[in-house]
mmCIF file of C-alpha atoms in Angstrom:
data_model
loop_
_atom_site.group_PDB
_atom_site.id
_atom_site.type_symbol
_atom_site.label_atom_id
_atom_site.label_comp_id
_atom_site.label_asym_id
_atom_site.label_seq_id
_atom_site.Cartn_x
_atom_site.Cartn_y
_atom_site.Cartn_z
ATOM 1 C CA MET A 1 -33.877 -36.342 -8.694
ATOM 2 C CA SER A 2 -37.403 -36.735 -10.033
ATOM 3 C CA THR A 3 -39.595 -33.736 -9.423
ATOM 4 C CA VAL A 4 -43.013 -33.699 -7.778
ATOM 5 C CA THR A 5 -45.089 -30.544 -7.938
ATOM 6 C CA ARG A 6 -48.307 -29.682 -6.131
ATOM 7 C CA THR A 7 -51.686 -28.923 -7.640
ATOM 8 C CA GLN A 8 -53.630 -25.820 -6.620
ATOM 9 C CA GLY A 9 -55.567 -27.989 -4.163
ATOM 10 C CA GLY A 10 -52.320 -29.054 -2.503
ATOM 11 C CA GLY A 11 -52.309 -32.656 -3.725
ATOM 12 C CA PRO A 12 -49.310 -34.127 -5.522
ATOM 13 C CA ALA A 13 -49.181 -33.851 -9.305
ATOM 14 C CA ALA A 14 -46.308 -36.020 -10.471
ATOM 15 C CA ILE A 15 -44.153 -34.832 -13.319
ATOM 16 C CA GLN A 16 -42.054 -37.510 -15.012
ATOM 17 C CA ILE A 17 -38.510 -36.370 -15.743
ATOM 18 C CA VAL A 18 -37.090 -37.759 -18.981
ATOM 19 C CA VAL A 19 -33.402 -37.291 -19.788
ATOM 20 C CA GLY A 20 -31.629 -37.253 -23.133
ATOM 21 C CA ALA A 21 -28.005 -37.346 -24.264
ATOM 22 C CA ALA A 22 -26.704 -35.229 -27.126
ATOM 23 C CA ILE A 23 -23.806 -37.597 -27.806
ATOM 24 C CA ILE A 24 -21.263 -35.833 -29.986
ATOM 25 C CA ARG A 25 -18.255 -37.325 -31.755
ATOM 26 C CA GLY A 26 -16.235 -36.091 -34.687
ATOM 27 C CA GLY A 27 -18.598 -33.175 -35.302
ATOM 28 C CA GLU A 28 -21.654 -35.462 -35.460
ATOM 29 C CA LEU A 29 -24.661 -36.108 -33.203
ATOM 30 C CA LEU A 30 -25.940 -39.603 -32.436
ATOM 31 C CA ALA A 31 -29.649 -39.979 -33.249
ATOM 32 C CA ALA A 32 -31.699 -43.058 -32.314
ATOM 33 C CA GLN A 33 -34.731 -44.303 -34.251
ATOM 34 C CA ARG A 34 -37.638 -45.391 -32.030
ATOM 35 C CA ALA A 35 -38.973 -48.919 -32.264
ATOM 36 C CA ASP A 36 -41.787 -48.495 -29.704
ATOM 37 C CA PRO A 37 -44.500 -47.542 -28.978
ATOM 38 C CA PRO A 38 -46.191 -48.026 -32.365
ATOM 39 C CA GLN A 39 -47.293 -44.367 -32.655
ATOM 40 C CA LEU A 40 -43.631 -43.233 -32.341
ATOM 41 C CA ARG A 41 -42.020 -46.068 -34.338
ATOM 42 C CA GLY A 42 -39.607 -44.774 -36.961
ATOM 43 C CA ARG A 43 -39.196 -41.290 -35.476
ATOM 44 C CA TRP A 44 -35.834 -40.082 -34.182
ATOM 45 C CA GLU A 45 -34.746 -39.000 -30.703
ATOM 46 C CA LEU A 46 -31.774 -38.317 -28.519
ATOM 47 C CA PRO A 47 -30.960 -41.479 -26.537
ATOM 48 C CA GLY A 48 -32.116 -41.520 -22.931
ATOM 49 C CA GLY A 49 -35.187 -42.320 -20.903
ATOM 50 C CA LYS A 50 -37.145 -41.923 -17.693
ATOM 51 C CA VAL A 51 -35.629 -41.029 -14.344
ATOM 52 C CA ASP A 52 -36.576 -43.624 -11.729
ATOM 53 C CA PRO A 53 -37.823 -42.507 -8.280
ATOM 54 C CA GLY A 54 -34.879 -41.558 -6.057
ATOM 55 C CA GLU A 55 -32.451 -41.477 -8.997
ATOM 56 C CA ALA A 56 -30.516 -38.348 -9.993
ATOM 57 C CA ASP A 57 -31.116 -37.104 -13.540
ATOM 58 C CA THR A 58 -27.474 -37.605 -14.516
ATOM 59 C CA GLU A 59 -27.328 -41.112 -13.032
ATOM 60 C CA ALA A 60 -30.436 -42.033 -15.016
ATOM 61 C CA LEU A 61 -28.919 -40.737 -18.244
ATOM 62 C CA VAL A 62 -25.720 -42.747 -17.810
ATOM 63 C CA ARG A 63 -27.807 -45.849 -16.978
ATOM 64 C CA GLU A 64 -30.144 -45.363 -19.940
ATOM 65 C CA CYS A 65 -27.237 -45.030 -22.411
ATOM 66 C CA ARG A 66 -25.693 -48.199 -20.993
ATOM 67 C CA GLU A 67 -29.022 -50.048 -21.400
ATOM 68 C CA GLU A 68 -30.041 -48.606 -24.792
ATOM 69 C CA LEU A 69 -26.666 -48.288 -26.513
ATOM 70 C CA GLY A 70 -24.240 -50.524 -24.606
ATOM 71 C CA VAL A 71 -21.857 -47.613 -23.927
ATOM 72 C CA GLU A 72 -20.478 -45.619 -21.044
ATOM 73 C CA ILE A 73 -20.796 -41.867 -21.454
ATOM 74 C CA ALA A 74 -19.336 -38.775 -19.821
ATOM 75 C CA LEU A 75 -21.732 -35.872 -19.439
ATOM 76 C CA GLY A 76 -20.942 -32.285 -20.290
ATOM 77 C CA ALA A 77 -23.103 -29.208 -19.850
ATOM 78 C CA ARG A 78 -26.863 -29.295 -19.633
ATOM 79 C CA LEU A 79 -28.435 -27.885 -22.799
ATOM 80 C CA GLY A 80 -31.383 -25.511 -22.492
ATOM 81 C CA GLY A 81 -34.178 -25.851 -19.979
ATOM 82 C CA ASP A 82 -37.028 -28.260 -19.404
ATOM 83 C CA VAL A 83 -39.112 -28.979 -22.507
ATOM 84 C CA ALA A 84 -42.668 -30.216 -21.981
ATOM 85 C CA MET A 85 -43.381 -33.503 -23.712
ATOM 86 C CA PRO A 86 -46.716 -34.306 -25.344
ATOM 87 C CA VAL A 87 -49.071 -35.834 -22.789
ATOM 88 C CA ARG A 88 -50.167 -39.369 -23.585
ATOM 89 C CA PRO A 89 -53.615 -40.569 -22.496
ATOM 90 C CA GLY A 90 -53.492 -41.998 -18.985
ATOM 91 C CA ALA A 91 -49.940 -40.776 -18.343
ATOM 92 C CA VAL A 92 -48.594 -38.015 -16.123
ATOM 93 C CA GLY A 93 -47.035 -34.923 -17.637
ATOM 94 C CA ALA A 94 -43.351 -35.152 -18.513
ATOM 95 C CA VAL A 95 -40.437 -32.855 -19.254
ATOM 96 C CA LEU A 96 -37.260 -33.568 -21.210
ATOM 97 C CA ARG A 97 -33.830 -32.486 -19.953
ATOM 98 C CA VAL A 98 -30.782 -32.872 -22.221
ATOM 99 C CA TRP A 99 -27.033 -32.924 -21.598
ATOM 100 C CA ALA A 100 -24.123 -32.848 -24.022
ATOM 101 C CA ALA A 101 -22.225 -36.132 -23.794
ATOM 102 C CA ARG A 102 -19.427 -38.186 -25.278
ATOM 103 C CA VAL A 103 -18.791 -41.917 -25.415
ATOM 104 C CA VAL A 104 -15.918 -42.963 -23.163
ATOM 105 C CA GLU A 105 -16.247 -46.729 -23.532
ATOM 106 C CA GLY A 106 -17.816 -48.950 -26.183
ATOM 107 C CA GLU A 107 -19.364 -48.409 -29.587
ATOM 108 C CA PRO A 108 -23.068 -47.446 -29.687
ATOM 109 C CA ARG A 109 -25.380 -50.277 -30.752
ATOM 110 C CA PRO A 110 -29.175 -50.090 -31.220
ATOM 111 C CA LEU A 111 -30.106 -52.437 -28.342
ATOM 112 C CA GLU A 112 -33.605 -50.917 -27.946
ATOM 113 C CA HIS A 113 -33.906 -48.831 -31.133
ATOM 114 C CA MET A 114 -34.473 -49.691 -34.785
ATOM 115 C CA ALA A 115 -31.333 -47.867 -35.907
ATOM 116 C CA LEU A 116 -28.682 -45.344 -34.934
ATOM 117 C CA ARG A 117 -27.324 -42.604 -37.158
ATOM 118 C CA TRP A 118 -24.504 -40.067 -36.785
ATOM 119 C CA LEU A 119 -25.665 -36.689 -38.127
ATOM 120 C CA GLY A 120 -23.500 -33.716 -39.036
ATOM 121 C CA PRO A 121 -24.860 -30.168 -38.678
ATOM 122 C CA GLU A 122 -26.155 -30.165 -42.265
ATOM 123 C CA ALA A 123 -28.050 -33.448 -41.723
ATOM 124 C CA LEU A 124 -29.878 -32.602 -38.477
ATOM 125 C CA ASP A 125 -33.015 -31.608 -40.371
ATOM 126 C CA GLU A 126 -33.045 -34.771 -42.521
ATOM 127 C CA VAL A 127 -34.681 -36.995 -39.903
ATOM 128 C CA ASP A 128 -38.161 -36.918 -38.370
ATOM 129 C CA TRP A 129 -37.369 -35.887 -34.774
ATOM 130 C CA LEU A 130 -39.795 -36.319 -31.898
ATOM 131 C CA PRO A 131 -41.251 -32.890 -31.023
ATOM 132 C CA ALA A 132 -39.612 -32.639 -27.575
ATOM 133 C CA ASP A 133 -36.118 -33.138 -29.061
ATOM 134 C CA VAL A 134 -36.405 -30.412 -31.722
ATOM 135 C CA PRO A 135 -35.840 -27.430 -29.364
ATOM 136 C CA PHE A 136 -32.404 -28.826 -28.428
ATOM 137 C CA LEU A 137 -31.086 -28.969 -32.002
ATOM 138 C CA ASP A 138 -30.195 -25.268 -32.066
ATOM 139 C CA ALA A 139 -28.067 -25.731 -28.937
ATOM 140 C CA VAL A 140 -26.379 -28.784 -30.473
ATOM 141 C CA ARG A 141 -25.386 -27.210 -33.820
ATOM 142 C CA PRO A 142 -22.550 -25.022 -32.468
ATOM 143 C CA LEU A 143 -21.243 -27.980 -30.424
ATOM 144 C CA LEU A 144 -21.012 -30.061 -33.603
ATOM 145 C CA GLN A 145 -19.158 -27.320 -35.421
ATOM 146 C CA SER A 146 -16.658 -26.752 -32.610
ATOM 147 C CA ASP A 147 -16.133 -30.514 -32.143
ATOM 148 C CA GLY A 148 -15.575 -30.938 -35.876
ATOM 149 C CA GLN A 149 -13.088 -28.047 -35.955
ATOM 150 C CA ARG A 150 -11.094 -29.687 -33.145
ATOM 151 C CA GLY A 151 -10.830 -32.680 -35.427
ATOM 152 C CA GLY A 152 -12.362 -35.239 -33.090
ATOM 153 C CA ASN A 153 -12.284 -38.711 -34.602
ATOM 154 C CA ARG A 154 -15.129 -41.218 -34.451
ATOM 155 C CA ASP A 155 -13.289 -43.124 -31.729
ATOM 156 C CA GLY A 156 -13.010 -39.976 -29.652
ATOM 157 C CA ALA A 157 -9.230 -39.863 -30.000
ATOM 158 C CA ALA A 158 -7.339 -36.705 -30.772
ATOM 159 C CA PRO A 159 -6.281 -36.334 -34.404
ATOM 160 C CA THR A 160 -2.826 -37.551 -35.321
ATOM 161 C CA ARG A 161 -0.312 -35.237 -36.951
#
């Protein structure tokens, strides 16, 4: 659920929870290129979005991937801890929480992004990531290598022999 903390004076100080999916398939990570807002346009992120009031973090992440990518996902382990996001003028503070994930239905499409790109471990540093996503890349690298060694195919099926 969304978190509300208290200020030193006892009043509520809302913290927006933002969730992201490290969607992995065939040893590659799905990256999404932002279209909006203008100051973030063209930069790359893990798909996801804001947790609505009363919504569980994991429910929000599944919903956001459905809305942004047109896919159903299954969540794996949470990666790392909360990462503070840059504060925008007039906005409350926010933290990013990320889970490993895989597509279980559909093919990702950029419904709200400029583009999508599958990145192998060697290509993770080739895109201009948003600052809050960068700390999660080190946790993702070993997942890409182990997924690639298992021989996962792009469609998520087991390799044929």
